[in-house]
One Martini backbone bead per residue (centre of mass of N, CA, C, O) as a GRO file, in nm:
protein
  298
    1MET     BB    1   7.997  -7.605  27.728
    2LEU     BB    2   7.924  -7.383  27.498
    3ASN     BB    3   7.768  -7.422  27.169
    4LEU     BB    4   7.863  -7.190  26.952
    5THR     BB    5   7.826  -7.004  26.703
    6ASN     BB    6   7.980  -6.778  26.513
    7VAL     BB    7   7.765  -6.554  26.551
    8GLN     BB    8   7.736  -6.580  26.859
    9ARG     BB    9   8.028  -6.506  26.921
   10GLY     BB   10   8.017  -6.229  26.791
   11ALA     BB   11   7.788  -6.112  26.964
   12LEU     BB   12   7.923  -6.149  27.240
   13GLY     BB   13   8.180  -5.984  27.180
   14ALA     BB   14   8.046  -5.713  27.096
   15ALA     BB   15   7.882  -5.667  27.353
   16THR     BB   16   8.120  -5.671  27.549
   17ALA     BB   17   8.288  -5.443  27.430
   18MET     BB   18   8.072  -5.212  27.450
   19PHE     BB   19   8.014  -5.236  27.748
   20LEU     BB   20   8.305  -5.175  27.847
   21VAL     BB   21   8.330  -4.897  27.716
   22GLY     BB   22   8.086  -4.777  27.878
   23THR     BB   23   8.239  -4.784  28.165
   24LEU     BB   24   8.395  -4.516  28.145
   25THR     BB   25   8.189  -4.333  28.288
   26GLY     BB   26   8.246  -4.454  28.579
   27VAL     BB   27   8.574  -4.409  28.576
   28SER     BB   28   8.655  -4.114  28.484
   29PRO     BB   29   8.634  -3.940  28.752
   30ALA     BB   30   8.922  -4.044  28.858
   31LEU     BB   31   9.062  -3.857  28.597
   32HIS     BB   32   9.001  -3.543  28.606
   33ASP     BB   33   9.311  -3.459  28.725
   34TYR     BB   34   9.434  -3.592  28.480
   35PRO     BB   35   9.608  -3.597  28.212
   36VAL     BB   36   9.460  -3.685  27.932
   37TYR     BB   37   9.685  -3.770  27.716
   38GLY     BB   38   9.874  -3.908  27.912
   39GLY     BB   39   9.672  -4.120  28.008
   40GLN     BB   40   9.627  -4.249  27.727
   41ALA     BB   41   9.920  -4.329  27.679
   42VAL     BB   42   9.941  -4.516  27.923
   43ARG     BB   43   9.715  -4.705  27.849
   44TYR     BB   44   9.836  -4.799  27.567
   45LEU     BB   45  10.104  -4.898  27.666
   46PHE     BB   46  10.003  -5.124  27.857
   47GLY     BB   47   9.819  -5.257  27.652
   48ALA     BB   48  10.040  -5.332  27.444
   49LEU     BB   49  10.213  -5.506  27.631
   50LEU     BB   50   9.992  -5.713  27.696
   51LEU     BB   51   9.935  -5.795  27.400
   52LEU     BB   52  10.222  -5.903  27.341
   53VAL     BB   53  10.205  -6.127  27.548
   54VAL     BB   54   9.959  -6.268  27.431
   55ALA     BB   55  10.086  -6.325  27.156
   56GLN     BB   56  10.319  -6.504  27.254
   57VAL     BB   57  10.154  -6.718  27.415
   58SER     BB   58   9.960  -6.781  27.150
   59GLY     BB   59  10.158  -6.777  26.886
   60LYS     BB   60  10.115  -6.443  26.791
   61GLY     BB   61  10.346  -6.283  26.706
   62LEU     BB   62  10.553  -6.102  26.548
   63ILE     BB   63  10.541  -5.963  26.218
   64ARG     BB   64  10.591  -5.886  25.902
   65LEU     BB   65  10.506  -5.595  25.751
   66THR     BB   66  10.345  -5.440  25.525
   67ARG     BB   67  10.292  -5.142  25.389
   68ARG     BB   68   9.984  -5.160  25.393
   69GLU     BB   69   9.956  -5.238  25.695
   70VAL     BB   70  10.092  -4.990  25.814
   71LEU     BB   71   9.894  -4.783  25.702
   72TYR     BB   72   9.637  -4.893  25.834
   73LEU     BB   73   9.737  -4.889  26.132
   74ALA     BB   74   9.810  -4.589  26.144
   75ALA     BB   75   9.526  -4.488  26.071
   76LEU     BB   76   9.379  -4.625  26.302
   77ALA     BB   77   9.531  -4.485  26.535
   78LEU     BB   78   9.484  -4.188  26.446
   79THR     BB   79   9.168  -4.208  26.444
   80GLY     BB   80   9.045  -4.430  26.654
   81LEU     BB   81   9.232  -4.301  26.893
   82THR     BB   82   9.357  -4.016  26.882
   83ALA     BB   83   9.145  -3.831  26.737
   84PHE     BB   84   8.907  -3.921  26.904
   85ASN     BB   85   9.006  -3.810  27.175
   86VAL     BB   86   9.041  -3.516  27.088
   87LEU     BB   87   8.747  -3.464  26.981
   88ILE     BB   88   8.596  -3.528  27.238
   89VAL     BB   89   8.726  -3.318  27.421
   90GLU     BB   90   8.680  -3.061  27.236
   91SER     BB   91   8.369  -3.084  27.190
   92THR     BB   92   8.291  -3.050  27.504
   93ARG     BB   93   8.364  -2.735  27.497
   94SER     BB   94   8.112  -2.670  27.263
   95ALA     BB   95   7.937  -2.914  27.382
   96ASP     BB   96   7.726  -3.124  27.488
   97PRO     BB   97   7.779  -3.444  27.585
   98ALA     BB   98   7.508  -3.552  27.473
   99THR     BB   99   7.552  -3.459  27.185
  100VAL     BB  100   7.812  -3.612  27.128
  101GLY     BB  101   7.705  -3.897  27.197
  102THR     BB  102   7.479  -3.902  26.980
  103VAL     BB  103   7.652  -3.864  26.730
  104VAL     BB  104   7.846  -4.110  26.776
  105ALA     BB  105   7.599  -4.320  26.792
  106ALA     BB  106   7.574  -4.327  26.461
  107VAL     BB  107   7.773  -4.561  26.371
  108PRO     BB  108   7.581  -4.788  26.269
  109ILE     BB  109   7.507  -4.643  26.004
  110VAL     BB  110   7.788  -4.623  25.883
  111LEU     BB  111   7.846  -4.933  25.890
  112ALA     BB  112   7.593  -5.018  25.720
  113LEU     BB  113   7.709  -4.867  25.463
  114LEU     BB  114   8.040  -4.921  25.458
  115GLY     BB  115   8.103  -5.212  25.535
  116PRO     BB  116   8.006  -5.360  25.274
  117VAL     BB  117   8.197  -5.208  25.085
  118MET     BB  118   8.462  -5.319  25.214
  119GLU     BB  119   8.329  -5.628  25.158
  120ARG     BB  120   8.193  -5.640  24.875
  121ARG     BB  121   7.887  -5.535  24.934
  122LYS     BB  122   7.566  -5.483  24.998
  123PRO     BB  123   7.355  -5.317  25.165
  124ALA     BB  124   7.128  -5.391  25.423
  125PRO     BB  125   6.817  -5.284  25.490
  126ARG     BB  126   6.771  -5.424  25.765
  127VAL     BB  127   7.031  -5.319  25.903
  128LEU     BB  128   6.972  -5.020  25.861
  129LEU     BB  129   6.713  -5.016  26.025
  130ALA     BB  130   6.842  -5.121  26.287
  131SER     BB  131   7.041  -4.883  26.324
  132VAL     BB  132   6.825  -4.668  26.367
  133VAL     BB  133   6.699  -4.790  26.620
  134VAL     BB  134   6.955  -4.786  26.792
  135VAL     BB  135   7.006  -4.480  26.777
  136VAL     BB  136   6.742  -4.399  26.911
  137GLY     BB  137   6.798  -4.544  27.176
  138VAL     BB  138   7.051  -4.379  27.247
  139ALA     BB  139   6.916  -4.098  27.237
  140VAL     BB  140   6.719  -4.150  27.468
  141THR     BB  141   6.943  -4.195  27.679
  142SER     BB  142   7.130  -3.931  27.625
  143GLY     BB  143   7.022  -3.722  27.459
  144PHE     BB  144   6.990  -3.355  27.358
  145GLY     BB  145   7.170  -3.092  27.344
  146GLY     BB  146   7.384  -2.843  27.306
  147GLY     BB  147   7.566  -2.631  27.060
  148SER     BB  148   7.801  -2.555  26.853
  149ALA     BB  149   7.923  -2.580  26.543
  150LEU     BB  150   8.200  -2.679  26.634
  151GLY     BB  151   8.106  -2.908  26.819
  152LEU     BB  152   7.959  -3.067  26.594
  153LEU     BB  153   8.197  -3.101  26.404
  154LEU     BB  154   8.372  -3.263  26.607
  155ALA     BB  155   8.166  -3.490  26.651
  156PHE     BB  156   8.169  -3.589  26.354
  157GLY     BB  157   8.466  -3.656  26.361
  158ALA     BB  158   8.439  -3.874  26.581
  159LEU     BB  159   8.254  -4.054  26.415
  160ALA     BB  160   8.458  -4.115  26.189
  161CYS     BB  161   8.671  -4.241  26.380
  162GLU     BB  162   8.495  -4.468  26.492
  163ALA     BB  163   8.462  -4.605  26.216
  164GLY     BB  164   8.770  -4.646  26.160
  165PHE     BB  165   8.822  -4.862  26.382
  166SER     BB  166   8.680  -5.078  26.188
  167LEU     BB  167   8.734  -5.030  25.878
  168LEU     BB  168   9.061  -5.034  25.896
  169ALA     BB  169   9.069  -5.343  25.996
  170LEU     BB  170   8.956  -5.530  25.773
  171PRO     BB  171   9.215  -5.562  25.571
  172VAL     BB  172   9.405  -5.700  25.831
  173LEU     BB  173   9.263  -5.934  25.992
  174GLY     BB  174   9.312  -6.188  25.822
  175ARG     BB  175   9.635  -6.205  25.877
  176LEU     BB  176   9.673  -6.089  26.180
  177GLY     BB  177   9.448  -6.049  26.368
  178ALA     BB  178   9.330  -5.940  26.670
  179ILE     BB  179   9.590  -5.921  26.839
  180ARG     BB  180   9.776  -5.760  26.646
  181VAL     BB  181   9.592  -5.521  26.587
  182SER     BB  182   9.571  -5.429  26.880
  183ALA     BB  183   9.875  -5.394  26.939
  184TYR     BB  184   9.964  -5.204  26.711
  185SER     BB  185   9.757  -4.974  26.754
  186ALA     BB  186   9.831  -4.908  27.047
  187ALA     BB  187  10.133  -4.848  26.997
  188LEU     BB  188  10.090  -4.616  26.780
  189ALA     BB  189   9.931  -4.419  26.979
  190VAL     BB  190  10.142  -4.325  27.183
  191PRO     BB  191  10.317  -4.109  27.028
  192GLN     BB  192  10.075  -3.940  26.939
  193LEU     BB  193   9.977  -3.862  27.232
  194VAL     BB  194  10.240  -3.734  27.325
  195VAL     BB  195  10.238  -3.500  27.129
  196VAL     BB  196   9.970  -3.381  27.217
  197GLY     BB  197  10.046  -3.347  27.518
  198LEU     BB  198  10.284  -3.150  27.473
  199VAL     BB  199  10.114  -2.926  27.344
  200VAL     BB  200   9.902  -2.896  27.582
  201ASP     BB  201  10.092  -2.968  27.867
  202GLY     BB  202  10.376  -3.037  27.840
  203PRO     BB  203  10.544  -3.123  28.129
  204ASP     BB  204  10.236  -3.224  28.228
  205LEU     BB  205  10.169  -3.497  28.088
  206VAL     BB  206  10.286  -3.647  28.347
  207ARG     BB  207  10.220  -3.835  28.653
  208VAL     BB  208  10.185  -3.949  28.955
  209PRO     BB  209   9.949  -4.146  29.058
  210THR     BB  210   9.705  -4.219  29.229
  211ALA     BB  211   9.541  -4.483  29.342
  212ALA     BB  212   9.279  -4.428  29.181
  213GLU     BB  213   9.420  -4.365  28.909
  214ALA     BB  214   9.568  -4.635  28.878
  215LEU     BB  215   9.313  -4.809  28.868
  216ALA     BB  216   9.185  -4.671  28.623
  217LEU     BB  217   9.420  -4.719  28.424
  218GLY     BB  218   9.419  -5.027  28.455
  219TYR     BB  219   9.132  -5.068  28.350
  220LEU     BB  220   9.175  -4.943  28.071
  221ALA     BB  221   9.402  -5.137  27.981
  222VAL     BB  222   9.274  -5.423  28.040
  223VAL     BB  223   8.963  -5.393  27.966
  224VAL     BB  224   8.924  -5.156  27.739
  225THR     BB  225   9.164  -5.260  27.565
  226VAL     BB  226   9.233  -5.560  27.561
  227PHE     BB  227   8.955  -5.705  27.587
  228ALA     BB  228   8.777  -5.528  27.398
  229PHE     BB  229   8.949  -5.546  27.143
  230LEU     BB  230   8.942  -5.853  27.111
  231CYS     BB  231   8.637  -5.880  27.092
  232TRP     BB  232   8.591  -5.695  26.846
  233TYR     BB  233   8.805  -5.816  26.636
  234SER     BB  234   8.668  -6.103  26.652
  235SER     BB  235   8.374  -6.009  26.546
  236LEU     BB  236   8.392  -5.878  26.267
  237PRO     BB  237   8.428  -6.139  26.085
  238ARG     BB  238   8.162  -6.283  26.191
  239LEU     BB  239   7.947  -6.031  26.123
  240GLY     BB  240   8.035  -5.774  26.034
  241ALA     BB  241   8.027  -5.435  26.048
  242ASP     BB  242   7.721  -5.386  26.044
  243LYS     BB  243   7.632  -5.580  26.279
  244ALA     BB  244   7.839  -5.492  26.490
  245GLY     BB  245   7.741  -5.192  26.512
  246LEU     BB  246   7.479  -5.249  26.679
  247PHE     BB  247   7.645  -5.288  26.961
  248SER     BB  248   7.676  -4.983  27.037
  249GLY     BB  249   7.415  -4.986  27.218
  250PHE     BB  250   7.587  -5.088  27.481
  251LEU     BB  251   7.721  -4.835  27.592
  252PRO     BB  252   7.493  -4.710  27.777
  253VAL     BB  253   7.461  -4.964  27.945
  254GLY     BB  254   7.743  -4.961  28.070
  255ALA     BB  255   7.714  -4.680  28.195
  256VAL     BB  256   7.478  -4.737  28.385
  257VAL     BB  257   7.593  -4.979  28.540
  258SER     BB  258   7.854  -4.841  28.646
  259THR     BB  259   7.711  -4.613  28.810
  260VAL     BB  260   7.558  -4.804  28.997
  261VAL     BB  261   7.795  -4.970  29.113
  262LEU     BB  262   7.954  -4.688  29.203
  263GLY     BB  263   7.728  -4.473  29.302
  264THR     BB  264   7.679  -4.227  29.057
  265GLY     BB  265   7.389  -4.360  28.980
  266GLN     BB  266   7.061  -4.384  28.816
  267PRO     BB  267   6.817  -4.520  28.655
  268ARG     BB  268   6.609  -4.432  28.397
  269THR     BB  269   6.351  -4.445  28.190
  270ALA     BB  270   6.519  -4.378  27.936
  271ASP     BB  271   6.716  -4.614  27.967
  272LEU     BB  272   6.507  -4.843  27.932
  273VAL     BB  273   6.391  -4.758  27.661
  274GLY     BB  274   6.658  -4.756  27.505
  275ALA     BB  275   6.730  -5.056  27.556
  276CYS     BB  276   6.482  -5.171  27.409
  277LEU     BB  277   6.550  -5.051  27.131
  278VAL     BB  278   6.817  -5.194  27.096
  279LEU     BB  279   6.698  -5.482  27.103
  280VAL     BB  280   6.518  -5.445  26.858
  281GLY     BB  281   6.744  -5.383  26.657
  282LEU     BB  282   6.893  -5.653  26.694
  283ALA     BB  283   6.659  -5.836  26.607
  284ILE     BB  284   6.646  -5.727  26.321
  285GLY     BB  285   6.954  -5.757  26.229
  286LEU     BB  286   6.989  -6.082  26.333
  287ARG     BB  287   6.787  -6.195  26.164
  288PRO     BB  288   6.730  -6.440  25.972
  289ALA     BB  289   6.707  -6.501  25.659
  290ARG     BB  290   6.481  -6.579  25.435
  291SER     BB  291   6.413  -6.856  25.266
  292ARG     BB  292   6.346  -6.966  24.966
  293ARG     BB  293   6.087  -7.130  24.843
  294GLU     BB  294   5.997  -7.390  24.684
  295PRO     BB  295   5.793  -7.479  24.453
  296VAL     BB  296   5.492  -7.637  24.453
  297PRO     BB  297   5.373  -7.894  24.302
  298VAL     BB  298   5.052  -7.954  24.121
   0.00000   0.00000   0.00000
C-alpha cells in the first residue's frame, strides 16, 4: 500500500475528481434527447441517496445542522450545482461551447485569489502564476470561439458558480466532512432543479430513459457525483482551495480521454500542448516553498 503524504493524497483526489468531471464530455451525447434539468435532478437524487448510504455505512450519518451550515449548503447547491447547470446550458445558446468552456476554465485564478481570503491568509504569488499557466493550457486545448455579450455574461456567471462550489464548502467542511457536504448539497439541488425543469419543460420534465440514457445517468450519479464529489471535498482541506483549483486543468484531459475511449474523437496537437502546460502549472504551484537557510557563521 502506498504511503502518501497528506498533500499527495489531496493532489491525487483533486486530479481524480477533475478528470472524472471531464469525462462528462464523452458521456453527454447519450443524453442529448433527454430533458436537461430533469436529467440533472435524477442524477443528483440518486447521487444523494448513494451518498447517504455511504455516510451511514462509514459511521458519518446525518447530524443536526446549524442555521449557518444550512445557509452555506443551500447557497452551495443553488450556485455550484443548480445555477451552474442552468448558466452552462443557456450560455451555449448564445456563445460557442469552446468560449464558455474557456471562460469557466479560469476558475483556478478565482480560487487562487479568493481561496486564501476564505482561509484567512494572503494569496500566494507562485500559486497565482501557476493558475494562469493552467488556464492558458486549458484555453489551448479548448480553443476560443465566438459569442454574444449575453453568452459571455452567462459564461462568467457560470465561472462564479463553479468557484462557489469550492469556496462555499470551505466553512462547513471542518465539522461536516466531505461525505456529509456532498450528500447535503446534492440533496438540496434536487428540488431546485425540479423547479427549473418544470418552468422550462413543464410536464416533460422527466421520462423513462432508454437503456443508453439510463447507463449515462447512472454514470453521472455514481462516478461524477458520488465519487468525484468525495474526492474533491476530501482534497480541499488538504491542499487549500487555491492549490486544489489548479487541478481543474485535468477537466479537458478527462474530456479527451473519454472521447477516445468511447470512439467519439481523437486527441489533437493542441490537446497535447495544453496538457503539457497544465502539468507545468501544477509543477509550479505544488513545488514546496524554499526554506530560508540560517546564516552560516564566519
